[in-house]
PDB file of C-alpha atoms in Angstrom:
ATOM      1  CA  UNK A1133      25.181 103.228 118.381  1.00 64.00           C
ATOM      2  CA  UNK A1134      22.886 105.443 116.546  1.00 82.00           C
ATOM      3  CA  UNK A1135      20.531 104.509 113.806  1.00 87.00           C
ATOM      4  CA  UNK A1136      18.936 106.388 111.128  1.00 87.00           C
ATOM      5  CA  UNK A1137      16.245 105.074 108.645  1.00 89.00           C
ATOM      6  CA  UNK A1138      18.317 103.568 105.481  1.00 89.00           C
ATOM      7  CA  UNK A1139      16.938 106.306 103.301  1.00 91.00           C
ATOM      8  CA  UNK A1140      18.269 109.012 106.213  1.00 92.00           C
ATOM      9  CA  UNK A1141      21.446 107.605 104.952  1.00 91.00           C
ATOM     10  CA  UNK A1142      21.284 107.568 101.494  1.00 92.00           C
ATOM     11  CA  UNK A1143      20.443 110.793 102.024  1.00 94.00           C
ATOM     12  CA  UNK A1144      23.371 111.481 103.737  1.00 94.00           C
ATOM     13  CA  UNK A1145      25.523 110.994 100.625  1.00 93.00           C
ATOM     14  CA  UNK A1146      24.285 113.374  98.727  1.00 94.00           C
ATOM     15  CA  UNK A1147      24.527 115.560 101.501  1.00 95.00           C
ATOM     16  CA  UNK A1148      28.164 114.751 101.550  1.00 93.00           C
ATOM     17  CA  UNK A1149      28.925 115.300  98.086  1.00 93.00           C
ATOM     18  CA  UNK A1150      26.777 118.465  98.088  1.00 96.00           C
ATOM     19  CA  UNK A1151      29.403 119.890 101.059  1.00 93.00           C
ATOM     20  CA  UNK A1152      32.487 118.878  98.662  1.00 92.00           C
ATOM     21  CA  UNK A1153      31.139 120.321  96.420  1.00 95.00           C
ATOM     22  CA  UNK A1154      30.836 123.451  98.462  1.00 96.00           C
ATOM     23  CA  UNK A1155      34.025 123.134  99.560  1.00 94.00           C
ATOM     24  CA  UNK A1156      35.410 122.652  96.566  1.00 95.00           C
ATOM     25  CA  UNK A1157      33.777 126.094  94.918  1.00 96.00           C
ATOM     26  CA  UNK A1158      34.614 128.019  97.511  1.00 96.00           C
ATOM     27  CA  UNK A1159      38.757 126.998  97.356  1.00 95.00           C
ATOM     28  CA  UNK A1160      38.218 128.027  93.673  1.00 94.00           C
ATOM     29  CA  UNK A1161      36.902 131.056  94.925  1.00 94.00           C
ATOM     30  CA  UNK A1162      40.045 131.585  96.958  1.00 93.00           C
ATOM     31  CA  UNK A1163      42.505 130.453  94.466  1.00 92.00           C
ATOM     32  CA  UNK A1164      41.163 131.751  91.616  1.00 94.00           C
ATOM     33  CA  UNK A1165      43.222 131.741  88.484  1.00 93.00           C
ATOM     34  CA  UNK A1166      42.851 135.126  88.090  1.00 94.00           C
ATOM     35  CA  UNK A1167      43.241 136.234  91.731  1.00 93.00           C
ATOM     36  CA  UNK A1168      47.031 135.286  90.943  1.00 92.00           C
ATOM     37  CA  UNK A1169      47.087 137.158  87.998  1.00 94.00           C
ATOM     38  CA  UNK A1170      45.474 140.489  88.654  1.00 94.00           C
ATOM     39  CA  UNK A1171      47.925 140.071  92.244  1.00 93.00           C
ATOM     40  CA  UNK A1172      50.820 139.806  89.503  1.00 95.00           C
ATOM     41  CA  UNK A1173      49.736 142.866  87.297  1.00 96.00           C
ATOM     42  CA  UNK A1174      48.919 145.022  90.559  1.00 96.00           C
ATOM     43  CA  UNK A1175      52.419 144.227  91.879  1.00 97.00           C
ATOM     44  CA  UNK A1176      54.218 144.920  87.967  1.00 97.00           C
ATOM     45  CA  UNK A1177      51.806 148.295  88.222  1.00 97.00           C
ATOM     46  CA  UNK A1178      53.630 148.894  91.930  1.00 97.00           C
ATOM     47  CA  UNK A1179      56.843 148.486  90.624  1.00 97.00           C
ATOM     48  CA  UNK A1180      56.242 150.635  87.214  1.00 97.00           C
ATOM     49  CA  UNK A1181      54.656 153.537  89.323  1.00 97.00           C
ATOM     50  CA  UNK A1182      58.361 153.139  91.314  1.00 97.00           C
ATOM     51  CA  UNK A1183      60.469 153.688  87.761  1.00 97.00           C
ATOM     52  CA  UNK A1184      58.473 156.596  86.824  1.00 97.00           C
ATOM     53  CA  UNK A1185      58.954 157.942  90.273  1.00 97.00           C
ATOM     54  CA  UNK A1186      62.904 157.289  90.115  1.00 97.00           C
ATOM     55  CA  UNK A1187      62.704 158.384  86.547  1.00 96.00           C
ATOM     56  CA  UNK A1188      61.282 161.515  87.668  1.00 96.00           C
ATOM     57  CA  UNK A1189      63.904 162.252  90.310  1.00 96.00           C
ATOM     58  CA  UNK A1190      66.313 161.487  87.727  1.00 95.00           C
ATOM     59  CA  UNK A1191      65.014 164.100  85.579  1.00 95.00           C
ATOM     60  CA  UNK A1192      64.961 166.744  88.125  1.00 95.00           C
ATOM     61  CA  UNK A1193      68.643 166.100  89.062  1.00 95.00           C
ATOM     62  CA  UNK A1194      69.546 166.265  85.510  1.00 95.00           C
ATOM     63  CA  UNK A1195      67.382 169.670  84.965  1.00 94.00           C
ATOM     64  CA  UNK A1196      69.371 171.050  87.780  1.00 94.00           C
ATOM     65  CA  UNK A1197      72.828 170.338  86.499  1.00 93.00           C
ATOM     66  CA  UNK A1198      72.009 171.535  82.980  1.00 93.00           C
ATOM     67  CA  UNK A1199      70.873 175.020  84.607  1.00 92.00           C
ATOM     68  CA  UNK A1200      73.844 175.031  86.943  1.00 92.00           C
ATOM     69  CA  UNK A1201      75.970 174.338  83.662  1.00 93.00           C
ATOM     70  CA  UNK A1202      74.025 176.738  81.246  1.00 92.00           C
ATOM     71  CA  UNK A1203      74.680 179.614  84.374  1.00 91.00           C
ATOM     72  CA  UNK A1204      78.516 179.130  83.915  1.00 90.00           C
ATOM     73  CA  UNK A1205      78.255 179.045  80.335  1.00 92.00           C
ATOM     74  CA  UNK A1206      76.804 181.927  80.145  1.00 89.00           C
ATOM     75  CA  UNK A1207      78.674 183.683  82.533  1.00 89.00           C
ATOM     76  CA  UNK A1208      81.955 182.052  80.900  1.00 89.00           C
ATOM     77  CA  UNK A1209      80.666 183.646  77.331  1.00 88.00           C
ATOM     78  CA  UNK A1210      79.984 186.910  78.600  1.00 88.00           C
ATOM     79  CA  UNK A1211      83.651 187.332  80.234  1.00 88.00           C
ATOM     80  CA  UNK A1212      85.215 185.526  76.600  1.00 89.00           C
ATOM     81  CA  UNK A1213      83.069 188.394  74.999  1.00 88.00           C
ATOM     82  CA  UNK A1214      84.631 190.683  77.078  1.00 84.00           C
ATOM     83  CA  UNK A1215      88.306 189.892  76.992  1.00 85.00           C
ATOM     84  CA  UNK A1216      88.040 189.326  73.213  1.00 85.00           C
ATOM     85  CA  UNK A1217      86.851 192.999  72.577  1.00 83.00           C
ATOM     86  CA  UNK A1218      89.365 194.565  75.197  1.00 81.00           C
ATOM     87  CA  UNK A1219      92.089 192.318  72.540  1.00 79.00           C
ATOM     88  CA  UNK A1220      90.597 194.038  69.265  1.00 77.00           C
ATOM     89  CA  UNK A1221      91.039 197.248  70.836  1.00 78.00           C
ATOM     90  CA  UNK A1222      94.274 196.343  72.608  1.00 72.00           C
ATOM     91  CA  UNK A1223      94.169 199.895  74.264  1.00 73.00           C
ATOM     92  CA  UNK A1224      97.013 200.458  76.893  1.00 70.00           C
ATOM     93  CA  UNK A1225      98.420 197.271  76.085  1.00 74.00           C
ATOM     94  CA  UNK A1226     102.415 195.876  74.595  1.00 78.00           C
ATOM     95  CA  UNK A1227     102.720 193.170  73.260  1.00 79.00           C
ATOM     96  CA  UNK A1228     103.212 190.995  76.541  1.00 84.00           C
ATOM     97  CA  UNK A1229     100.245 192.415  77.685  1.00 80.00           C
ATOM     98  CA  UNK A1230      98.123 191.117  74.638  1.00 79.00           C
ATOM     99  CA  UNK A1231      99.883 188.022  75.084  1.00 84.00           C
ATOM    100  CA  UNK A1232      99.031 187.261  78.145  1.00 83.00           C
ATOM    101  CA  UNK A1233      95.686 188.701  77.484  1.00 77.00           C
ATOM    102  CA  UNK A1234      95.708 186.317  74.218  1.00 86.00           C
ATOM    103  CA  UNK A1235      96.618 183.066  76.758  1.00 84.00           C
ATOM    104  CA  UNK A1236      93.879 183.671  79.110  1.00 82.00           C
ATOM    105  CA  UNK A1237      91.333 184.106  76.401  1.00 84.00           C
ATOM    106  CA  UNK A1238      92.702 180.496  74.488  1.00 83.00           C
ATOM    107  CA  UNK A1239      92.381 178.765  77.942  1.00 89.00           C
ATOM    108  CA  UNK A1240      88.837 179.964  78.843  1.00 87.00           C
ATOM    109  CA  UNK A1241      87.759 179.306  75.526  1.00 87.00           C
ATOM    110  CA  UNK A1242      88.899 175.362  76.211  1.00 89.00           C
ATOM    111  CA  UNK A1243      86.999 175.804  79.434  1.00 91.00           C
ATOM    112  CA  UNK A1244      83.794 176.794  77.473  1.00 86.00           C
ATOM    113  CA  UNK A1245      84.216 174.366  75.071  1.00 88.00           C
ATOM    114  CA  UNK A1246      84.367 171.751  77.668  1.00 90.00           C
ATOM    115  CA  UNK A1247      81.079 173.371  79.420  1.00 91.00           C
ATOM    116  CA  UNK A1248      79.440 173.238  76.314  1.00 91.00           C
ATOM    117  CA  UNK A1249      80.233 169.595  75.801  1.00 92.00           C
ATOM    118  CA  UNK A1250      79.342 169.181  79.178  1.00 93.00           C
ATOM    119  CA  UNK A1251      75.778 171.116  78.842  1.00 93.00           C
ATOM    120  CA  UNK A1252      75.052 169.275  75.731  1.00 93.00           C
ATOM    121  CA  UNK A1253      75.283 165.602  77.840  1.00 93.00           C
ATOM    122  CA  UNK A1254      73.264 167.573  80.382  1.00 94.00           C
ATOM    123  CA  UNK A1255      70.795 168.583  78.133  1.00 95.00           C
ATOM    124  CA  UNK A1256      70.665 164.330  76.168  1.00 95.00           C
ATOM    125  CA  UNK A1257      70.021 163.534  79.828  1.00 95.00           C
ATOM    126  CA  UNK A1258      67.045 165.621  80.458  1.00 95.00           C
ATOM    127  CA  UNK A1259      65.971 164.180  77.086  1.00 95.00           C
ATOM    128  CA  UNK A1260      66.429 160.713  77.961  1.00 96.00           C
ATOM    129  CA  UNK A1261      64.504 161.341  81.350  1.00 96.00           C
ATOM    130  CA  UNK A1262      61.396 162.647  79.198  1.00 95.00           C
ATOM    131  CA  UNK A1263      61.552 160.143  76.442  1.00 96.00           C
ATOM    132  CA  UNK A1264      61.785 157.354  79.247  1.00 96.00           C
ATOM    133  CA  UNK A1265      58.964 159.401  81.508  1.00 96.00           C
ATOM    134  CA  UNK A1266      56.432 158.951  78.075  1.00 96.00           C
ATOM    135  CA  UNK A1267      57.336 155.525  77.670  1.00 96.00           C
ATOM    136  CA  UNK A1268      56.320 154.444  81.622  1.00 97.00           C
ATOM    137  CA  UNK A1269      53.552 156.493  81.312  1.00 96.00           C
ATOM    138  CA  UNK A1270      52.762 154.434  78.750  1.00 97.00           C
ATOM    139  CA  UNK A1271      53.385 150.875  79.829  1.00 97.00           C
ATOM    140  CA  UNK A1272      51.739 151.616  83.388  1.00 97.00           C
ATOM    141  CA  UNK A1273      48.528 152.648  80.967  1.00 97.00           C
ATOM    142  CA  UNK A1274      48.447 149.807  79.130  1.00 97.00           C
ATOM    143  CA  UNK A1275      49.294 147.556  83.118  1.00 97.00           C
ATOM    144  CA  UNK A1276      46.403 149.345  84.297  1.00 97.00           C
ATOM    145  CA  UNK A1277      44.299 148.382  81.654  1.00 97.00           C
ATOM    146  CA  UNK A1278      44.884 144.683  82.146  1.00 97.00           C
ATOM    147  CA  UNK A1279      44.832 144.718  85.432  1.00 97.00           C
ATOM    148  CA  UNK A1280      41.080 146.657  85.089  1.00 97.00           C
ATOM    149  CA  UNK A1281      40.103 143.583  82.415  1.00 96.00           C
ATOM    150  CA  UNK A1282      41.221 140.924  84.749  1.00 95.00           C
ATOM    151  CA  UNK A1283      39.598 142.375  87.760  1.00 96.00           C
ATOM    152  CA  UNK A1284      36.361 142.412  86.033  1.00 97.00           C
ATOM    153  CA  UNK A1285      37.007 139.180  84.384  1.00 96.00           C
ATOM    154  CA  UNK A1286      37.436 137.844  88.126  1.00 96.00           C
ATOM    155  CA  UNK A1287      34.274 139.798  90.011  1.00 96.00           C
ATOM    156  CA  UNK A1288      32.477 137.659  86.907  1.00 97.00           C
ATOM    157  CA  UNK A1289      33.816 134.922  87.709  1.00 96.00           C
ATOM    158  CA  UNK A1290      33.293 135.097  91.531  1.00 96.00           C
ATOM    159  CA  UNK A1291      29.882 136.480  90.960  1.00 97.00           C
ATOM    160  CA  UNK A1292      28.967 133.068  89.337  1.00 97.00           C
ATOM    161  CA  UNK A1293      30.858 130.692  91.981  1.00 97.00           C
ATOM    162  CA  UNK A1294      28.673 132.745  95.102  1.00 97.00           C
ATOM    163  CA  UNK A1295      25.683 132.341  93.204  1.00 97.00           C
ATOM    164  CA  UNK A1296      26.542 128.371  92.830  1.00 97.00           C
ATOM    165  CA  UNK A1297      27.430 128.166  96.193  1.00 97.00           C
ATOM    166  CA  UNK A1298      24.264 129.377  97.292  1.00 97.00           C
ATOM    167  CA  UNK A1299      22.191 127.131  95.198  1.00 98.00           C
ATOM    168  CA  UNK A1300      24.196 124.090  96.764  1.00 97.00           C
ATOM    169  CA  UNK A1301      23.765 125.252 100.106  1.00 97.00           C
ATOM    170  CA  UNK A1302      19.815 125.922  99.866  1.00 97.00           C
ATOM    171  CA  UNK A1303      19.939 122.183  98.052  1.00 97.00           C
ATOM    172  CA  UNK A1304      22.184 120.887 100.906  1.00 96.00           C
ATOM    173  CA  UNK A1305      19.989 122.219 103.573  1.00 96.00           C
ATOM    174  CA  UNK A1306      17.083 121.296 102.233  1.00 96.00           C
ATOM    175  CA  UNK A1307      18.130 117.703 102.200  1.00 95.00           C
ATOM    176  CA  UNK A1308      19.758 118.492 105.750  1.00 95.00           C
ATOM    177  CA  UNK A1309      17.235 119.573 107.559  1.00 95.00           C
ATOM    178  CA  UNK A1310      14.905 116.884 107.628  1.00 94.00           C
ATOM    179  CA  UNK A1311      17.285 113.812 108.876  1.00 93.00           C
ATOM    180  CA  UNK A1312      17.129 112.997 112.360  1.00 89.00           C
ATOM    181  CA  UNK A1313      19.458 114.583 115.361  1.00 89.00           C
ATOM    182  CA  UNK A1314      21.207 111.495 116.204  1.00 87.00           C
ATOM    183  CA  UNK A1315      22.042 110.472 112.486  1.00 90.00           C
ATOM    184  CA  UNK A1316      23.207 114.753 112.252  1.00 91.00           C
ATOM    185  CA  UNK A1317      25.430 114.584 115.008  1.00 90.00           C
ATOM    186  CA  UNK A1318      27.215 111.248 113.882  1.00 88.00           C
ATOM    187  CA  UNK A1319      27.561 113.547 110.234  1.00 90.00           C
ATOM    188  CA  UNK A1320      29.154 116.532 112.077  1.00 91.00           C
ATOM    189  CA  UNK A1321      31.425 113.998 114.179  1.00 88.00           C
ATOM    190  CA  UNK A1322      33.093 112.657 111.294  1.00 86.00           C
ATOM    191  CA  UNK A1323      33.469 115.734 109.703  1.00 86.00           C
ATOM    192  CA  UNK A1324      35.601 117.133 112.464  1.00 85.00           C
ATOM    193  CA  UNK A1325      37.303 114.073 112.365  1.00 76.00           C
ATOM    194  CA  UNK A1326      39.452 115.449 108.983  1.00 70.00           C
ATOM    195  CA  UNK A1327      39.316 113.055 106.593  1.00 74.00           C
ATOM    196  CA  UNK A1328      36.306 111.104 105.187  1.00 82.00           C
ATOM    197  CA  UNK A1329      32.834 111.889 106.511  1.00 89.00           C
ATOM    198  CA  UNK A1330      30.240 109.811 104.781  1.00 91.00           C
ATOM    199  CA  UNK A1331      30.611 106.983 102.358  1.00 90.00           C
ATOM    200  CA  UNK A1332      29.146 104.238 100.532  1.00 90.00           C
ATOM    201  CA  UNK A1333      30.233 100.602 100.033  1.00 89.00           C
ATOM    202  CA  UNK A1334      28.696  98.486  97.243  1.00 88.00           C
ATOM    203  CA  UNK A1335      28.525  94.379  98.610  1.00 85.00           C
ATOM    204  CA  UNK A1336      31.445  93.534  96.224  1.00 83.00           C
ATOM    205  CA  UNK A1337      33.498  95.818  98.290  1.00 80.00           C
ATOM    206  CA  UNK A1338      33.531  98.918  96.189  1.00 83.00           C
ATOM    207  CA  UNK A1339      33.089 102.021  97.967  1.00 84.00           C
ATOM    208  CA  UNK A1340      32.140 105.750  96.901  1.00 84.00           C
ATOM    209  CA  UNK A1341      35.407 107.460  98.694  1.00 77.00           C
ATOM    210  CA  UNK A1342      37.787 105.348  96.553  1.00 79.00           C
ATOM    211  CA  UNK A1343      38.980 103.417  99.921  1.00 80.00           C
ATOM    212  CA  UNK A1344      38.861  99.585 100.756  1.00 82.00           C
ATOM    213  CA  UNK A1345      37.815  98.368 103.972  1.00 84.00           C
ATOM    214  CA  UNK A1346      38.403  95.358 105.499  1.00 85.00           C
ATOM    215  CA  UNK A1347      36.715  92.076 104.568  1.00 86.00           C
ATOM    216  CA  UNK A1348      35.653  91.270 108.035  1.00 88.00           C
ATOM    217  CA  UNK A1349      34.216  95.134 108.344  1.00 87.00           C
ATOM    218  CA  UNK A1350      32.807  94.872 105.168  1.00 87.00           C
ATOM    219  CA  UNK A1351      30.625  91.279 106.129  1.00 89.00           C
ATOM    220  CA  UNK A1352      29.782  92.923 109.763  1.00 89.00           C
ATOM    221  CA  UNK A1353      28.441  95.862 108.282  1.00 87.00           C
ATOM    222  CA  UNK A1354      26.452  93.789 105.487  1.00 89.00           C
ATOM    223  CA  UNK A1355      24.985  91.646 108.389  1.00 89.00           C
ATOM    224  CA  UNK A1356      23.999  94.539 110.309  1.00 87.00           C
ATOM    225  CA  UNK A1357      20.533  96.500 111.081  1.00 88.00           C
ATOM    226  CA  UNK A1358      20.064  98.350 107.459  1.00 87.00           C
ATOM    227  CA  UNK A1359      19.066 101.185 110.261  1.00 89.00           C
ATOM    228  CA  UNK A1360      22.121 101.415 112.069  1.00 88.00           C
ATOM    229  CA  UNK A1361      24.429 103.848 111.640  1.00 89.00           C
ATOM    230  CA  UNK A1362      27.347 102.221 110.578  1.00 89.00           C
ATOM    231  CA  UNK A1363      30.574 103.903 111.821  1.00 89.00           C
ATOM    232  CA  UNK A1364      34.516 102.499 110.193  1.00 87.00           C
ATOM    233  CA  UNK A1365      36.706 101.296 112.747  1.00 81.00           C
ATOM    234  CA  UNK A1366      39.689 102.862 110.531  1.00 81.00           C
ATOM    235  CA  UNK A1367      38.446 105.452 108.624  1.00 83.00           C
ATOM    236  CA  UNK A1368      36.228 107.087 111.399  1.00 84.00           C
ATOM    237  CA  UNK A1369      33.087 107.668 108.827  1.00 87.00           C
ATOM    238  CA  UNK A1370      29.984 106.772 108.112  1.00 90.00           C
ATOM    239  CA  UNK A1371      29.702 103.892 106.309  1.00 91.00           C
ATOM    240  CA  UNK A1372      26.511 103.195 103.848  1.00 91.00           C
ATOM    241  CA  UNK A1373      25.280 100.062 102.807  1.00 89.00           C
ATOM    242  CA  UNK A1374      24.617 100.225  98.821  1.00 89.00           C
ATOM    243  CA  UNK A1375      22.113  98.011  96.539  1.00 78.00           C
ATOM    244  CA  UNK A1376      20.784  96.033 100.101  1.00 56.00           C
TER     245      UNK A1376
END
């Protein structure tokens, strides 16, 4: 079994902590409030950049059946124009003729009417399209400029969690570095291990990890060299002797 001066160990803890405390920065890195949220406004800026592209299709279909309506309109008045004045003149025309003449007129004049009714929706559509396209335009703005608040917010925010990191890991290193190989590679055992990697036990049985070991562990290990490295049959880690 390996052994390791007893301040090598105590050492150790802090080492510990100062890699959970890594650890623990760098999953706030990761899950960063505000990673969610500027992922939430650049997905809601997706989707509005979507409406105002539908919206926009929209508007061109309706732009193309109010000039397709305005054509037969027009046309529709011209020929009305022109029946109505061959009428006033009724030149080489009885009475049946100007009838008939009459009947054709009344029924393409319902047929504009309905046109018009029709070009005037047309036209409310178009309308809608451009009074919906300013109102996107808008929102998507005002998305944007959220999303540009947050994402600065968050490069902050980062900024300050690398530049912790870094101070823990020149700290951790420092207090790394000097321990011996043996006592290094019982450290980087346990870590692999997946669950606890260094802890300390107080004589009254408290320990540092918030576990409990056993009483008959916990009187071996007290009667043990204070230099040996002291290795839990259950949890796998390193266990530390405290206030020897």
């Amino acid at each position: 079994m390996a052994t390791a001066p007893r301040a090598d160990q105590l050492a150790l803890l802090t080492v510990a902590q100062l890699d959970s405390d890594i650890a623990r920065l760098r999953q706030s890195d990761v899950r960063h409030p505000l990673r969610v949220s500027a992922g939430e406004l650049m997905n809601l800026v997706a989707a509005k950049s979507q409406e105002i592209a539908d919206n926009e299709r929209a508007e061109a279909n309706a732009r193309e059946a109010l000039s397709a309506l305005s054509e037969r309109t027009d046309a529709l008045t011209e020929l009305l124009r022109e029946k109505k004045a061959l009428f006033r003149a009724g030149t080489g025309m009885d009475s049946r003729g100007l009838l008939t003449l009459q009947s054709e007129i009344d029924g393409q004049q319902a047929k504009l009417d309905e046109l018009s009714e029709a070009e005037f929706e047309a036209l409310e559509a178009v309308e809608n399209c451009e009074a919906r396209s300013a109102q996107l335009r808008e929102e998507l703005a005002e998305l944007n400029r959220k999303l540009l608040a947050e994402q600065v917010q968050l490069e902050n925010a980062v900024t300050d969690i690398h530049s912790d990191i870094t101070k823990l890991t020149e700290e951790r290193e420092r207090r790394y570095a000097p321990l011996s190989d043996s006592l290094k590679r019982e450290y980087e055992r346990a870590a692999t291990s997946g669950g606890y990697t260094v802890i300390g036990v107080h004589p009254n049985g408290r320990s540092t990890g918030g576990i409990e070991l056993s009483p008959i562990e916990l009187n071996r290990i007290k009667n043990a060299d204070p230099e040996q490295v002291w290795i839990s049959d259950e949890y796998e880690c390193i266990v530390v002797l405290l206030d020897a």
